């Protein structure tokens, strides 16, 4: 048996029953003790008000699913302002790939301390470019040797790896003799040079050596006293 109660003149509901009241008036309240508004299987009960559209409407919301046209995450609309986040509260970034470019960085926001290397200044680059020893500037050096052995030897150059030479001038200041330039591609350059003669050689390749203890780039025959200018 279902017990229905209809009352008035109080702040309570107009109806207390498990089924919708018949022929209600607008703004009347109905309390359904058997209602399960959050859908958890427990009868928590729920209040309804009778509207001008002739329908009963819940007066409270216990579940997002009861809201019309509002999804569960609608109130978490992006973007969320970072001012409301505690430091270290977000442990995984939610930034789309490519979303941040240099246009999003404020001027001077990236300092040297934030870089993993020490970048060169313009002055340092200019000094490097004008240096005769810079790797991208062919050095200009003159090597002289008046030694008597058949192989021209320079100690600090022995066992060095092949060097790339665009060109050099071979000058012989003594009697004529033979010379050989050893190239890494086996295309050795050989010839005869007279006393006082200068031979300009366009090598455009790697010059290499014979073996340990020998001048690694050039071999001459006595009694030559050559000078090589890069």
C-alpha atoms as a PDB file:
ATOM      1  CA  UNK A   1       0.000   0.000   0.000  1.00  0.00           C
ATOM      2  CA  UNK A   2       1.285   3.474  -0.887  1.00  0.00           C
ATOM      3  CA  UNK A   3       0.625   6.231   1.595  1.00  0.00           C
ATOM      4  CA  UNK A   4       0.064   9.663   0.087  1.00  0.00           C
ATOM      5  CA  UNK A   5       0.156  12.891   2.009  1.00  0.00           C
ATOM      6  CA  UNK A   6      -1.161  16.212   0.832  1.00  0.00           C
ATOM      7  CA  UNK A   7      -0.791  19.200   3.029  1.00  0.00           C
ATOM      8  CA  UNK A   8      -0.496  22.925   3.037  1.00  0.00           C
ATOM      9  CA  UNK A   9       0.328  25.901   5.168  1.00  0.00           C
ATOM     10  CA  UNK A  10       3.822  24.658   6.041  1.00  0.00           C
ATOM     11  CA  UNK A  11       7.350  24.848   4.648  1.00  0.00           C
ATOM     12  CA  UNK A  12       7.397  21.138   3.833  1.00  0.00           C
ATOM     13  CA  UNK A  13       6.500  19.445   0.530  1.00  0.00           C
ATOM     14  CA  UNK A  14       2.956  19.344  -0.741  1.00  0.00           C
ATOM     15  CA  UNK A  15       3.263  15.645  -1.549  1.00  0.00           C
ATOM     16  CA  UNK A  16       5.297  12.799  -0.032  1.00  0.00           C
ATOM     17  CA  UNK A  17       4.907   9.659  -2.125  1.00  0.00           C
ATOM     18  CA  UNK A  18       6.830   7.350  -4.420  1.00  0.00           C
ATOM     19  CA  UNK A  19       4.762   8.074  -7.527  1.00  0.00           C
ATOM     20  CA  UNK A  20       4.070  11.373  -9.273  1.00  0.00           C
ATOM     21  CA  UNK A  21       1.046  13.192  -7.773  1.00  0.00           C
ATOM     22  CA  UNK A  22      -2.033  13.551  -9.918  1.00  0.00           C
ATOM     23  CA  UNK A  23      -3.384  16.958 -10.941  1.00  0.00           C
ATOM     24  CA  UNK A  24      -0.794  19.134  -9.126  1.00  0.00           C
ATOM     25  CA  UNK A  25      -0.743  22.919  -9.206  1.00  0.00           C
ATOM     26  CA  UNK A  26       2.158  25.021 -10.414  1.00  0.00           C
ATOM     27  CA  UNK A  27       4.998  25.532  -7.865  1.00  0.00           C
ATOM     28  CA  UNK A  28       3.806  22.625  -5.698  1.00  0.00           C
ATOM     29  CA  UNK A  29       6.564  20.475  -4.164  1.00  0.00           C
ATOM     30  CA  UNK A  30       6.737  16.697  -4.239  1.00  0.00           C
ATOM     31  CA  UNK A  31       9.175  14.606  -2.241  1.00  0.00           C
ATOM     32  CA  UNK A  32       9.884  11.121  -3.589  1.00  0.00           C
ATOM     33  CA  UNK A  33      11.551   9.053  -0.817  1.00  0.00           C
ATOM     34  CA  UNK A  34      12.367   6.235  -3.249  1.00  0.00           C
ATOM     35  CA  UNK A  35      14.338   8.415  -5.672  1.00  0.00           C
ATOM     36  CA  UNK A  36      17.988   7.622  -6.432  1.00  0.00           C
ATOM     37  CA  UNK A  37      19.257  10.875  -7.984  1.00  0.00           C
ATOM     38  CA  UNK A  38      22.957   9.962  -8.144  1.00  0.00           C
ATOM     39  CA  UNK A  39      22.319   6.481  -9.506  1.00  0.00           C
ATOM     40  CA  UNK A  40      24.363   4.647  -6.869  1.00  0.00           C
ATOM     41  CA  UNK A  41      21.589   2.175  -6.030  1.00  0.00           C
ATOM     42  CA  UNK A  42      20.661   3.899  -2.775  1.00  0.00           C
ATOM     43  CA  UNK A  43      17.287   5.610  -2.251  1.00  0.00           C
ATOM     44  CA  UNK A  44      18.379   9.044  -1.014  1.00  0.00           C
ATOM     45  CA  UNK A  45      15.077  10.701  -1.933  1.00  0.00           C
ATOM     46  CA  UNK A  46      14.567  13.819  -4.031  1.00  0.00           C
ATOM     47  CA  UNK A  47      12.418  16.982  -4.180  1.00  0.00           C
ATOM     48  CA  UNK A  48      10.544  18.039  -7.306  1.00  0.00           C
ATOM     49  CA  UNK A  49       8.686  21.219  -8.215  1.00  0.00           C
ATOM     50  CA  UNK A  50       5.813  21.343 -10.676  1.00  0.00           C
ATOM     51  CA  UNK A  51       6.599  23.830 -13.427  1.00  0.00           C
ATOM     52  CA  UNK A  52       4.555  25.944 -15.826  1.00  0.00           C
ATOM     53  CA  UNK A  53       5.370  23.418 -18.546  1.00  0.00           C
ATOM     54  CA  UNK A  54       3.318  20.763 -16.757  1.00  0.00           C
ATOM     55  CA  UNK A  55       6.400  18.742 -15.763  1.00  0.00           C
ATOM     56  CA  UNK A  56       8.057  17.832 -12.453  1.00  0.00           C
ATOM     57  CA  UNK A  57      11.600  19.191 -12.118  1.00  0.00           C
ATOM     58  CA  UNK A  58      14.229  18.219  -9.518  1.00  0.00           C
ATOM     59  CA  UNK A  59      15.071  21.046  -7.144  1.00  0.00           C
ATOM     60  CA  UNK A  60      18.626  19.879  -6.509  1.00  0.00           C
ATOM     61  CA  UNK A  61      21.514  18.287  -8.413  1.00  0.00           C
ATOM     62  CA  UNK A  62      23.656  15.501  -7.004  1.00  0.00           C
ATOM     63  CA  UNK A  63      25.171  14.309 -10.278  1.00  0.00           C
ATOM     64  CA  UNK A  64      26.568  16.107 -13.318  1.00  0.00           C
ATOM     65  CA  UNK A  65      24.499  13.804 -15.477  1.00  0.00           C
ATOM     66  CA  UNK A  66      21.378  15.547 -14.141  1.00  0.00           C
ATOM     67  CA  UNK A  67      22.421  18.874 -15.652  1.00  0.00           C
ATOM     68  CA  UNK A  68      20.928  19.702 -19.024  1.00  0.00           C
ATOM     69  CA  UNK A  69      23.409  20.645 -21.790  1.00  0.00           C
ATOM     70  CA  UNK A  70      26.346  20.529 -19.352  1.00  0.00           C
ATOM     71  CA  UNK A  71      29.010  17.871 -19.751  1.00  0.00           C
ATOM     72  CA  UNK A  72      30.913  16.540 -16.762  1.00  0.00           C
ATOM     73  CA  UNK A  73      34.032  18.534 -17.642  1.00  0.00           C
ATOM     74  CA  UNK A  74      32.324  21.672 -18.891  1.00  0.00           C
ATOM     75  CA  UNK A  75      33.182  23.639 -15.759  1.00  0.00           C
ATOM     76  CA  UNK A  76      36.863  22.784 -16.314  1.00  0.00           C
ATOM     77  CA  UNK A  77      37.031  24.785 -19.507  1.00  0.00           C
ATOM     78  CA  UNK A  78      40.547  25.230 -20.867  1.00  0.00           C
ATOM     79  CA  UNK A  79      42.791  27.069 -20.466  1.00  0.00           C
ATOM     80  CA  UNK A  80      43.217  26.770 -16.721  1.00  0.00           C
ATOM     81  CA  UNK A  81      45.104  29.761 -15.371  1.00  0.00           C
ATOM     82  CA  UNK A  82      48.465  28.771 -13.937  1.00  0.00           C
ATOM     83  CA  UNK A  83      48.079  31.332 -11.154  1.00  0.00           C
ATOM     84  CA  UNK A  84      45.742  28.890  -9.467  1.00  0.00           C
ATOM     85  CA  UNK A  85      48.224  26.028  -9.506  1.00  0.00           C
ATOM     86  CA  UNK A  86      50.587  25.177  -6.689  1.00  0.00           C
ATOM     87  CA  UNK A  87      54.264  24.922  -7.611  1.00  0.00           C
ATOM     88  CA  UNK A  88      55.157  21.379  -8.735  1.00  0.00           C
ATOM     89  CA  UNK A  89      51.468  20.411  -8.641  1.00  0.00           C
ATOM     90  CA  UNK A  90      51.484  19.566 -12.360  1.00  0.00           C
ATOM     91  CA  UNK A  91      53.955  16.747 -12.961  1.00  0.00           C
ATOM     92  CA  UNK A  92      53.253  16.111 -16.635  1.00  0.00           C
ATOM     93  CA  UNK A  93      53.115  18.875 -19.207  1.00  0.00           C
ATOM     94  CA  UNK A  94      49.971  19.124 -21.318  1.00  0.00           C
ATOM     95  CA  UNK A  95      51.452  21.170 -24.148  1.00  0.00           C
ATOM     96  CA  UNK A  96      50.762  20.077 -27.699  1.00  0.00           C
ATOM     97  CA  UNK A  97      53.778  19.365 -29.879  1.00  0.00           C
ATOM     98  CA  UNK A  98      54.810  22.518 -31.716  1.00  0.00           C
ATOM     99  CA  UNK A  99      52.561  24.735 -29.604  1.00  0.00           C
ATOM    100  CA  UNK A 100      55.477  26.766 -28.252  1.00  0.00           C
ATOM    101  CA  UNK A 101      57.738  28.636 -30.656  1.00  0.00           C
ATOM    102  CA  UNK A 102      60.127  31.548 -30.346  1.00  0.00           C
ATOM    103  CA  UNK A 103      57.196  33.954 -30.732  1.00  0.00           C
ATOM    104  CA  UNK A 104      55.851  32.769 -27.354  1.00  0.00           C
ATOM    105  CA  UNK A 105      59.113  33.612 -25.585  1.00  0.00           C
ATOM    106  CA  UNK A 106      59.507  37.064 -24.127  1.00  0.00           C
ATOM    107  CA  UNK A 107      62.568  39.063 -25.120  1.00  0.00           C
ATOM    108  CA  UNK A 108      65.601  38.116 -23.020  1.00  0.00           C
ATOM    109  CA  UNK A 109      63.613  35.308 -21.363  1.00  0.00           C
ATOM    110  CA  UNK A 110      66.311  32.758 -22.241  1.00  0.00           C
ATOM    111  CA  UNK A 111      69.559  33.721 -20.516  1.00  0.00           C
ATOM    112  CA  UNK A 112      73.019  32.189 -20.830  1.00  0.00           C
ATOM    113  CA  UNK A 113      72.463  30.386 -17.534  1.00  0.00           C
ATOM    114  CA  UNK A 114      69.567  28.440 -19.106  1.00  0.00           C
ATOM    115  CA  UNK A 115      71.672  27.220 -22.037  1.00  0.00           C
ATOM    116  CA  UNK A 116      73.684  24.040 -21.910  1.00  0.00           C
ATOM    117  CA  UNK A 117      76.689  25.645 -23.594  1.00  0.00           C
ATOM    118  CA  UNK A 118      78.555  28.922 -23.701  1.00  0.00           C
ATOM    119  CA  UNK A 119      77.594  30.619 -26.984  1.00  0.00           C
ATOM    120  CA  UNK A 120      80.187  32.689 -28.781  1.00  0.00           C
ATOM    121  CA  UNK A 121      79.721  36.427 -28.843  1.00  0.00           C
ATOM    122  CA  UNK A 122      79.951  38.358 -32.085  1.00  0.00           C
ATOM    123  CA  UNK A 123      83.334  39.722 -31.006  1.00  0.00           C
ATOM    124  CA  UNK A 124      84.612  36.198 -30.379  1.00  0.00           C
ATOM    125  CA  UNK A 125      83.383  35.091 -33.798  1.00  0.00           C
ATOM    126  CA  UNK A 126      85.055  38.063 -35.475  1.00  0.00           C
ATOM    127  CA  UNK A 127      88.324  37.344 -33.682  1.00  0.00           C
ATOM    128  CA  UNK A 128      88.113  33.689 -34.675  1.00  0.00           C
ATOM    129  CA  UNK A 129      87.411  34.484 -38.326  1.00  0.00           C
ATOM    130  CA  UNK A 130      90.412  36.799 -38.556  1.00  0.00           C
ATOM    131  CA  UNK A 131      92.779  34.386 -36.834  1.00  0.00           C
ATOM    132  CA  UNK A 132      95.406  32.802 -39.060  1.00  0.00           C
ATOM    133  CA  UNK A 133      95.054  29.617 -37.033  1.00  0.00           C
ATOM    134  CA  UNK A 134      91.273  29.333 -37.389  1.00  0.00           C
ATOM    135  CA  UNK A 135      90.259  26.012 -38.892  1.00  0.00           C
ATOM    136  CA  UNK A 136      88.242  27.699 -41.627  1.00  0.00           C
ATOM    137  CA  UNK A 137      91.056  30.125 -42.532  1.00  0.00           C
ATOM    138  CA  UNK A 138      93.982  28.507 -44.382  1.00  0.00           C
ATOM    139  CA  UNK A 139      97.066  29.357 -42.317  1.00  0.00           C
ATOM    140  CA  UNK A 140      99.948  31.238 -43.886  1.00  0.00           C
ATOM    141  CA  UNK A 141     103.259  29.843 -42.715  1.00  0.00           C
ATOM    142  CA  UNK A 142     106.764  29.455 -44.042  1.00  0.00           C
ATOM    143  CA  UNK A 143     108.919  26.437 -43.199  1.00  0.00           C
ATOM    144  CA  UNK A 144     112.666  26.488 -43.728  1.00  0.00           C
ATOM    145  CA  UNK A 145     115.114  23.662 -43.296  1.00  0.00           C
ATOM    146  CA  UNK A 146     118.812  23.517 -44.099  1.00  0.00           C
ATOM    147  CA  UNK A 147     119.306  19.938 -42.984  1.00  0.00           C
ATOM    148  CA  UNK A 148     121.462  17.498 -44.880  1.00  0.00           C
ATOM    149  CA  UNK A 149     119.542  14.194 -44.615  1.00  0.00           C
ATOM    150  CA  UNK A 150     117.690  12.890 -47.625  1.00  0.00           C
ATOM    151  CA  UNK A 151     114.325  13.265 -45.851  1.00  0.00           C
ATOM    152  CA  UNK A 152     113.377  16.747 -44.693  1.00  0.00           C
ATOM    153  CA  UNK A 153     112.321  16.299 -41.045  1.00  0.00           C
ATOM    154  CA  UNK A 154     110.396  18.631 -38.760  1.00  0.00           C
ATOM    155  CA  UNK A 155     109.891  17.102 -35.327  1.00  0.00           C
ATOM    156  CA  UNK A 156     106.644  18.761 -34.273  1.00  0.00           C
ATOM    157  CA  UNK A 157     104.917  17.656 -37.455  1.00  0.00           C
ATOM    158  CA  UNK A 158     105.911  13.992 -37.354  1.00  0.00           C
ATOM    159  CA  UNK A 159     103.007  11.542 -37.063  1.00  0.00           C
ATOM    160  CA  UNK A 160     100.386  14.256 -37.556  1.00  0.00           C
ATOM    161  CA  UNK A 161      97.314  13.206 -39.550  1.00  0.00           C
ATOM    162  CA  UNK A 162      96.916  14.237 -43.186  1.00  0.00           C
ATOM    163  CA  UNK A 163      96.246  17.917 -43.767  1.00  0.00           C
ATOM    164  CA  UNK A 164      94.111  19.470 -46.465  1.00  0.00           C
ATOM    165  CA  UNK A 165      96.136  21.828 -48.652  1.00  0.00           C
ATOM    166  CA  UNK A 166      94.632  23.975 -51.360  1.00  0.00           C
ATOM    167  CA  UNK A 167      97.985  25.227 -52.620  1.00  0.00           C
ATOM    168  CA  UNK A 168     101.567  25.931 -51.622  1.00  0.00           C
ATOM    169  CA  UNK A 169     104.724  27.410 -53.123  1.00  0.00           C
ATOM    170  CA  UNK A 170     107.858  25.272 -53.125  1.00  0.00           C
ATOM    171  CA  UNK A 171     110.993  27.412 -53.325  1.00  0.00           C
ATOM    172  CA  UNK A 172     114.502  25.998 -53.697  1.00  0.00           C
ATOM    173  CA  UNK A 173     117.316  28.295 -52.623  1.00  0.00           C
ATOM    174  CA  UNK A 174     120.219  25.895 -53.287  1.00  0.00           C
ATOM    175  CA  UNK A 175     121.143  23.536 -56.114  1.00  0.00           C
ATOM    176  CA  UNK A 176     118.581  21.757 -58.218  1.00  0.00           C
ATOM    177  CA  UNK A 177     117.066  18.519 -56.996  1.00  0.00           C
ATOM    178  CA  UNK A 178     114.062  16.229 -56.985  1.00  0.00           C
ATOM    179  CA  UNK A 179     110.969  16.439 -54.769  1.00  0.00           C
ATOM    180  CA  UNK A 180     107.910  14.313 -54.008  1.00  0.00           C
ATOM    181  CA  UNK A 181     104.643  15.422 -52.366  1.00  0.00           C
ATOM    182  CA  UNK A 182     102.752  12.519 -50.837  1.00  0.00           C
ATOM    183  CA  UNK A 183      98.964  12.673 -51.322  1.00  0.00           C
ATOM    184  CA  UNK A 184      96.528  10.519 -49.361  1.00  0.00           C
ATOM    185  CA  UNK A 185      94.830   9.358 -52.566  1.00  0.00           C
ATOM    186  CA  UNK A 186      98.183   7.967 -53.802  1.00  0.00           C
ATOM    187  CA  UNK A 187      98.414  10.590 -56.560  1.00  0.00           C
ATOM    188  CA  UNK A 188     101.905  11.717 -55.480  1.00  0.00           C
ATOM    189  CA  UNK A 189     103.301  14.855 -57.081  1.00  0.00           C
ATOM    190  CA  UNK A 190     106.945  14.540 -58.151  1.00  0.00           C
ATOM    191  CA  UNK A 191     109.288  16.674 -60.157  1.00  0.00           C
ATOM    192  CA  UNK A 192     112.563  18.578 -60.389  1.00  0.00           C
ATOM    193  CA  UNK A 193     113.172  22.078 -59.113  1.00  0.00           C
ATOM    194  CA  UNK A 194     116.111  24.302 -60.002  1.00  0.00           C
ATOM    195  CA  UNK A 195     118.070  26.517 -57.660  1.00  0.00           C
ATOM    196  CA  UNK A 196     116.217  29.771 -57.045  1.00  0.00           C
ATOM    197  CA  UNK A 197     113.044  28.413 -58.640  1.00  0.00           C
ATOM    198  CA  UNK A 198     109.572  28.652 -57.098  1.00  0.00           C
ATOM    199  CA  UNK A 199     106.904  26.126 -58.064  1.00  0.00           C
ATOM    200  CA  UNK A 200     103.292  26.971 -57.231  1.00  0.00           C
ATOM    201  CA  UNK A 201     101.343  23.784 -56.649  1.00  0.00           C
ATOM    202  CA  UNK A 202      97.530  23.557 -56.561  1.00  0.00           C
ATOM    203  CA  UNK A 203      97.054  20.417 -54.479  1.00  0.00           C
ATOM    204  CA  UNK A 204      93.384  20.648 -53.393  1.00  0.00           C
ATOM    205  CA  UNK A 205      93.657  17.466 -51.390  1.00  0.00           C
ATOM    206  CA  UNK A 206      95.023  15.790 -48.301  1.00  0.00           C
ATOM    207  CA  UNK A 207      98.779  15.606 -48.001  1.00  0.00           C
ATOM    208  CA  UNK A 208     100.005  12.671 -45.956  1.00  0.00           C
ATOM    209  CA  UNK A 209     103.254  11.065 -44.796  1.00  0.00           C
ATOM    210  CA  UNK A 210     105.427   8.032 -45.355  1.00  0.00           C
ATOM    211  CA  UNK A 211     106.193   6.709 -41.899  1.00  0.00           C
ATOM    212  CA  UNK A 212     107.093   7.715 -38.368  1.00  0.00           C
ATOM    213  CA  UNK A 213     110.214   9.840 -38.124  1.00  0.00           C
ATOM    214  CA  UNK A 214     109.835  11.324 -41.597  1.00  0.00           C
ATOM    215  CA  UNK A 215     108.558  14.700 -42.686  1.00  0.00           C
ATOM    216  CA  UNK A 216     104.996  13.657 -43.407  1.00  0.00           C
ATOM    217  CA  UNK A 217     104.274  15.832 -46.424  1.00  0.00           C
ATOM    218  CA  UNK A 218     107.349  16.364 -48.590  1.00  0.00           C
ATOM    219  CA  UNK A 219     110.511  14.459 -49.483  1.00  0.00           C
ATOM    220  CA  UNK A 220     113.449  16.135 -51.205  1.00  0.00           C
ATOM    221  CA  UNK A 221     116.820  15.028 -52.554  1.00  0.00           C
ATOM    222  CA  UNK A 222     120.106  16.573 -51.388  1.00  0.00           C
ATOM    223  CA  UNK A 223     121.522  19.125 -51.670  1.00  0.00           C
ATOM    224  CA  UNK A 224     118.195  20.997 -51.838  1.00  0.00           C
ATOM    225  CA  UNK A 225     117.325  23.536 -49.147  1.00  0.00           C
ATOM    226  CA  UNK A 226     113.614  24.114 -49.784  1.00  0.00           C
ATOM    227  CA  UNK A 227     111.113  26.519 -48.336  1.00  0.00           C
ATOM    228  CA  UNK A 228     107.384  25.800 -48.372  1.00  0.00           C
ATOM    229  CA  UNK A 229     104.861  28.618 -48.087  1.00  0.00           C
ATOM    230  CA  UNK A 230     101.178  27.747 -47.559  1.00  0.00           C
END
